[in-house]
XYZ file of C-alpha atoms in Angstrom:
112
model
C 126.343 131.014 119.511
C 123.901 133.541 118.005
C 124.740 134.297 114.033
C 125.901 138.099 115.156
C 128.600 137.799 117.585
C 128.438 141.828 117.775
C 126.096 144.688 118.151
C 126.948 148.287 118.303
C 125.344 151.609 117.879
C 124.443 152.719 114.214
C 126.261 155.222 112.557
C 129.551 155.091 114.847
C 132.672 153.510 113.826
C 133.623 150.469 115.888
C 136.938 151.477 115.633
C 135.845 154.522 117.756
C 133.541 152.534 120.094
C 134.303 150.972 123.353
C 133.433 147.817 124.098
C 131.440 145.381 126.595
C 132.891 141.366 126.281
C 129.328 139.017 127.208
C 130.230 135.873 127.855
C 128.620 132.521 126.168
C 127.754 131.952 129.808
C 126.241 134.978 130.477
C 124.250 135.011 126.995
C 122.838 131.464 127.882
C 121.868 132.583 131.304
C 119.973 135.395 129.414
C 118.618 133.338 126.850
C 117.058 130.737 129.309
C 115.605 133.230 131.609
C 114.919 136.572 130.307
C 113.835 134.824 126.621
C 112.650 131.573 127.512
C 111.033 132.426 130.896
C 112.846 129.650 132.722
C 112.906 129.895 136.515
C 116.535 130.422 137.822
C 116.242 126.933 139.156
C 115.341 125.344 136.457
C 117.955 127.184 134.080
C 120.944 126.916 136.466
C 119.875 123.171 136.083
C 119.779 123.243 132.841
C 123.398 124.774 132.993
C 124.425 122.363 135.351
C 125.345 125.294 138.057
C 123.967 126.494 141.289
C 121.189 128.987 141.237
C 123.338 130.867 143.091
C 126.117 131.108 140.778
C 123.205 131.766 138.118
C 122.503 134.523 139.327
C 125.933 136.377 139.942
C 126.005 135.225 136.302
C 122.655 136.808 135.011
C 123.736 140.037 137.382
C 126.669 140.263 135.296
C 124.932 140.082 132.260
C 122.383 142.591 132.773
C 124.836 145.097 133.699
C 126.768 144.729 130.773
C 123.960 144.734 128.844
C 122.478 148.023 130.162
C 125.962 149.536 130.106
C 126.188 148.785 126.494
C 122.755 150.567 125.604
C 122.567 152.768 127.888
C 125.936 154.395 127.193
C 126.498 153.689 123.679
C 128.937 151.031 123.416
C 129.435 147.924 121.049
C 128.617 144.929 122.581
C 130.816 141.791 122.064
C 129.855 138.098 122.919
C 133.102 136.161 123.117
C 133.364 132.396 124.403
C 136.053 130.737 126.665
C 135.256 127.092 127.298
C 131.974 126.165 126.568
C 130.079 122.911 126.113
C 127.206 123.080 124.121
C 124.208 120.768 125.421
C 122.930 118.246 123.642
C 119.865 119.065 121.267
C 116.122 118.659 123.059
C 114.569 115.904 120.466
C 111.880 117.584 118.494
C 108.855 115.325 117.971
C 108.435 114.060 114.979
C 105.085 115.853 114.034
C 102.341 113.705 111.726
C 102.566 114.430 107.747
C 99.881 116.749 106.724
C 97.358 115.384 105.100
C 94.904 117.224 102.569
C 91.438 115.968 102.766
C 89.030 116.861 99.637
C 87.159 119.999 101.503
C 84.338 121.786 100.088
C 86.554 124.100 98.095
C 84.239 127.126 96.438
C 81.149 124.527 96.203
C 79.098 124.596 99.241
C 79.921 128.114 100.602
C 77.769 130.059 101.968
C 75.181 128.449 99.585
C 72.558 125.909 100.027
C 70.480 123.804 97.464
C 72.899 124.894 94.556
């Protein structure tokens, strides 16, 4: 789940707002393709779904979205059953290591 679970126009009330419901589904599907660039097959994969059913999903999504900005309305993102994937393992990554560089001696100077 993202740390905001809404967005709405500035300046307006919510209480005054209507409101668009995105699903956790639908918010995945946009996360994997639209912000990590995944191919439909390889997200709906990833999602464990057809790519067919992906895409009604991302359809969905995108017009909620656009209704949302287009017509000033908050935006909710709201769950129902959801299974969250396991983590991808980061690679450990090798400890830095500081060598003795040249620091200010050697420069840009020569035979000093």
């Amino acid at each position: 789940m993202p740390q905001s679970s809404y967005y709405k126009p500035r300046g307006i009330p919510l209480a005054v707002l209507q409101h668009v419901t995105l699903t956790v589904d639908e918010l995945e599907a946009i996360r994997l393709t639209d912000l990590q660039g995944m191919y439909q097959a390889q997200a709906a994969e990833r999602m464990n779904i057809s790519r067919q059913t992906l895409g009604r999903i991302l359809e969905s999504a995108h017009k909620k979205i656009a209704d949302a900005l287009v017509n000033g309305k908050a935006l909710s993102i709201q769950g129902g059953p959801f299974k969250l994937a396991a983590a991808e393992a980061i690679p450990p990554q090798p400890p830095y290591r500081f060598g003795r560089g040249r620091g200010r001696r050697g420069r840009g100077r020569r035979g000093t």
